[in-house]
Amino acid sequence: QVQVVESGGGSVQAGGSLRLSCAAVGFSDNSYCMAWFRQAPGKEREAVAAIDSDSSTVYADSVKGRFTISRDYAKNTLYLRMNSLKPEDTAMYYCATDQAPNLDLWGGSWCFSLPPTTGYWGQGTQVTVSS
């Protein structure tokens, strides 16, 4: 059974950094795309960044230049390095993974727009940024 487990969340002051990790357990198919999402209280879940099997990436405008998504294929692990954190980055961060339904679709885009009812999702890790 596939499980997706996030870790690395915590509380930091504005301007600080955190690195989130996401371990995908139960499968080792590197053809899957992976993505980070976040949801703040009272707001809708939003995509933060996604990475395809060829390591191509896409980012939300709000995090470009501050966050970096990467993956370790040998460890089947996804990372999100977050620098210059702002109070508005405070949210529950979720990891998700799936496989694009056909080869014509770029996996990064597929995972970036993944609905919560599709693919495999973790339980989330909380990030709190204080001013």
mmCIF file of C-alpha atoms in Angstrom:
data_model
loop_
_atom_site.group_PDB
_atom_site.id
_atom_site.type_symbol
_atom_site.label_atom_id
_atom_site.label_comp_id
_atom_site.label_asym_id
_atom_site.label_seq_id
_atom_site.Cartn_x
_atom_site.Cartn_y
_atom_site.Cartn_z
ATOM 1 C CA GLN A 1 0.000 0.000 0.000
ATOM 2 C CA VAL A 2 1.328 3.429 -0.944
ATOM 3 C CA GLN A 3 1.895 5.910 1.842
ATOM 4 C CA VAL A 4 3.088 9.489 1.617
ATOM 5 C CA VAL A 5 4.584 10.924 4.795
ATOM 6 C CA GLU A 6 5.654 14.535 5.274
ATOM 7 C CA SER A 7 8.078 15.857 7.882
ATOM 8 C CA GLY A 8 10.158 18.919 8.649
ATOM 9 C CA GLY A 9 7.517 21.457 9.538
ATOM 10 C CA GLY A 10 7.889 23.792 12.482
ATOM 11 C CA SER A 11 7.821 27.360 13.724
ATOM 12 C CA VAL A 12 10.264 29.972 12.480
ATOM 13 C CA GLN A 13 10.563 33.724 12.419
ATOM 14 C CA ALA A 14 10.090 35.714 9.247
ATOM 15 C CA GLY A 15 13.173 35.529 7.079
ATOM 16 C CA GLY A 16 14.052 32.069 8.322
ATOM 17 C CA SER A 17 14.301 28.772 6.480
ATOM 18 C CA LEU A 18 12.870 25.276 6.673
ATOM 19 C CA ARG A 19 13.228 22.115 4.626
ATOM 20 C CA LEU A 20 10.258 19.825 4.262
ATOM 21 C CA SER A 21 10.627 16.165 3.327
ATOM 22 C CA CYS A 22 8.131 13.740 1.865
ATOM 23 C CA ALA A 23 8.782 10.014 1.784
ATOM 24 C CA ALA A 24 6.764 7.905 -0.629
ATOM 25 C CA VAL A 25 6.579 4.418 0.785
ATOM 26 C CA GLY A 26 5.235 1.355 -0.967
ATOM 27 C CA PHE A 27 6.250 2.112 -4.507
ATOM 28 C CA SER A 28 9.408 3.066 -6.331
ATOM 29 C CA ASP A 29 8.127 4.229 -9.672
ATOM 30 C CA ASN A 30 10.193 7.239 -10.640
ATOM 31 C CA SER A 31 7.815 8.037 -13.494
ATOM 32 C CA TYR A 32 5.473 9.646 -10.988
ATOM 33 C CA CYS A 33 5.323 13.407 -10.612
ATOM 34 C CA MET A 34 5.317 14.907 -7.129
ATOM 35 C CA ALA A 35 4.090 18.168 -5.682
ATOM 36 C CA TRP A 36 3.716 20.318 -2.597
ATOM 37 C CA PHE A 37 0.447 22.018 -1.689
ATOM 38 C CA ARG A 38 -0.514 24.182 1.257
ATOM 39 C CA GLN A 39 -3.675 25.273 2.988
ATOM 40 C CA ALA A 40 -3.959 28.152 5.417
ATOM 41 C CA PRO A 41 -6.869 28.472 7.856
ATOM 42 C CA GLY A 42 -9.957 29.731 6.076
ATOM 43 C CA LYS A 43 -8.331 29.493 2.647
ATOM 44 C CA GLU A 44 -8.439 27.006 -0.185
ATOM 45 C CA ARG A 45 -5.654 24.540 -0.784
ATOM 46 C CA GLU A 46 -3.124 25.898 -3.275
ATOM 47 C CA ALA A 47 -0.298 24.379 -5.252
ATOM 48 C CA VAL A 48 3.179 25.466 -4.198
ATOM 49 C CA ALA A 49 5.516 23.555 -6.503
ATOM 50 C CA ALA A 50 5.676 20.399 -8.580
ATOM 51 C CA ILE A 51 8.415 18.275 -10.129
ATOM 52 C CA ASP A 52 8.196 15.719 -12.894
ATOM 53 C CA SER A 53 10.155 12.503 -13.310
ATOM 54 C CA ASP A 54 12.794 14.346 -15.374
ATOM 55 C CA SER A 55 13.257 16.913 -12.562
ATOM 56 C CA SER A 56 11.545 19.710 -14.482
ATOM 57 C CA THR A 57 9.733 22.010 -12.079
ATOM 58 C CA VAL A 58 6.965 24.563 -11.744
ATOM 59 C CA TYR A 59 6.321 27.032 -8.922
ATOM 60 C CA ALA A 60 3.539 29.254 -7.714
ATOM 61 C CA ASP A 61 4.345 32.929 -8.319
ATOM 62 C CA SER A 62 4.167 33.614 -4.597
ATOM 63 C CA VAL A 63 7.146 31.342 -3.844
ATOM 64 C CA LYS A 64 9.346 31.750 -6.922
ATOM 65 C CA GLY A 65 12.901 32.620 -5.973
ATOM 66 C CA ARG A 66 12.352 31.601 -2.342
ATOM 67 C CA PHE A 67 11.358 27.920 -2.476
ATOM 68 C CA THR A 68 13.129 25.055 -4.210
ATOM 69 C CA ILE A 69 11.576 21.673 -4.908
ATOM 70 C CA SER A 70 13.792 18.649 -5.472
ATOM 71 C CA ARG A 71 13.650 14.879 -5.283
ATOM 72 C CA ASP A 72 15.987 12.030 -4.439
ATOM 73 C CA TYR A 73 15.082 9.150 -6.750
ATOM 74 C CA ALA A 74 17.136 6.601 -4.857
ATOM 75 C CA LYS A 75 15.350 7.417 -1.610
ATOM 76 C CA ASN A 76 11.961 8.059 -3.233
ATOM 77 C CA THR A 77 11.843 11.293 -1.296
ATOM 78 C CA LEU A 78 10.638 14.780 -2.197
ATOM 79 C CA TYR A 79 11.978 17.963 -0.618
ATOM 80 C CA LEU A 80 10.932 21.586 -0.371
ATOM 81 C CA ARG A 81 13.583 24.050 0.674
ATOM 82 C CA MET A 82 11.904 27.241 1.904
ATOM 83 C CA ASN A 83 13.979 30.391 2.350
ATOM 84 C CA SER A 84 13.028 33.964 3.240
ATOM 85 C CA LEU A 85 9.846 32.730 4.859
ATOM 86 C CA LYS A 86 6.999 35.180 5.356
ATOM 87 C CA PRO A 87 4.035 35.098 7.755
ATOM 88 C CA GLU A 88 1.773 34.488 4.762
ATOM 89 C CA ASP A 89 3.599 31.189 4.177
ATOM 90 C CA THR A 90 1.987 29.878 7.361
ATOM 91 C CA ALA A 91 -0.091 26.831 6.420
ATOM 92 C CA MET A 92 -0.391 23.087 6.529
ATOM 93 C CA TYR A 93 1.854 21.728 3.798
ATOM 94 C CA TYR A 94 0.882 18.575 1.930
ATOM 95 C CA CYS A 95 2.816 16.297 -0.379
ATOM 96 C CA ALA A 96 1.135 14.507 -3.270
ATOM 97 C CA THR A 97 2.211 12.162 -6.016
ATOM 98 C CA ASP A 98 0.566 10.696 -9.085
ATOM 99 C CA GLN A 99 1.257 9.608 -12.640
ATOM 100 C CA ALA A 100 0.058 11.648 -15.588
ATOM 101 C CA PRO A 101 -2.601 9.618 -17.487
ATOM 102 C CA ASN A 102 -0.804 9.799 -20.823
ATOM 103 C CA LEU A 103 2.586 10.698 -22.244
ATOM 104 C CA ASP A 104 1.265 13.861 -23.914
ATOM 105 C CA LEU A 105 0.811 15.503 -20.542
ATOM 106 C CA TRP A 106 3.748 17.087 -18.750
ATOM 107 C CA GLY A 107 3.776 15.515 -15.308
ATOM 108 C CA GLY A 108 4.737 18.739 -13.575
ATOM 109 C CA SER A 109 1.579 20.428 -14.772
ATOM 110 C CA TRP A 110 -0.481 17.339 -13.924
ATOM 111 C CA CYS A 111 0.734 17.219 -10.333
ATOM 112 C CA PHE A 112 0.563 21.007 -9.934
ATOM 113 C CA SER A 113 -3.181 20.870 -10.633
ATOM 114 C CA LEU A 114 -3.870 17.591 -8.835
ATOM 115 C CA PRO A 115 -7.274 17.519 -7.100
ATOM 116 C CA PRO A 116 -7.317 16.107 -3.558
ATOM 117 C CA THR A 117 -9.324 13.089 -4.723
ATOM 118 C CA THR A 118 -6.630 11.963 -7.167
ATOM 119 C CA GLY A 119 -3.255 10.358 -6.536
ATOM 120 C CA TYR A 120 -1.635 9.808 -3.160
ATOM 121 C CA TRP A 121 -1.588 12.453 -0.449
ATOM 122 C CA GLY A 122 0.099 12.792 2.907
ATOM 123 C CA GLN A 123 -1.448 14.005 6.146
ATOM 124 C CA GLY A 124 0.444 17.279 6.120
ATOM 125 C CA THR A 125 3.066 19.072 8.179
ATOM 126 C CA GLN A 126 2.466 22.454 9.811
ATOM 127 C CA VAL A 127 4.611 25.471 8.996
ATOM 128 C CA THR A 128 4.184 28.579 11.132
ATOM 129 C CA VAL A 129 6.046 31.804 10.381
ATOM 130 C CA SER A 130 5.927 34.583 12.958
ATOM 131 C CA SER A 131 6.610 38.231 12.242
#
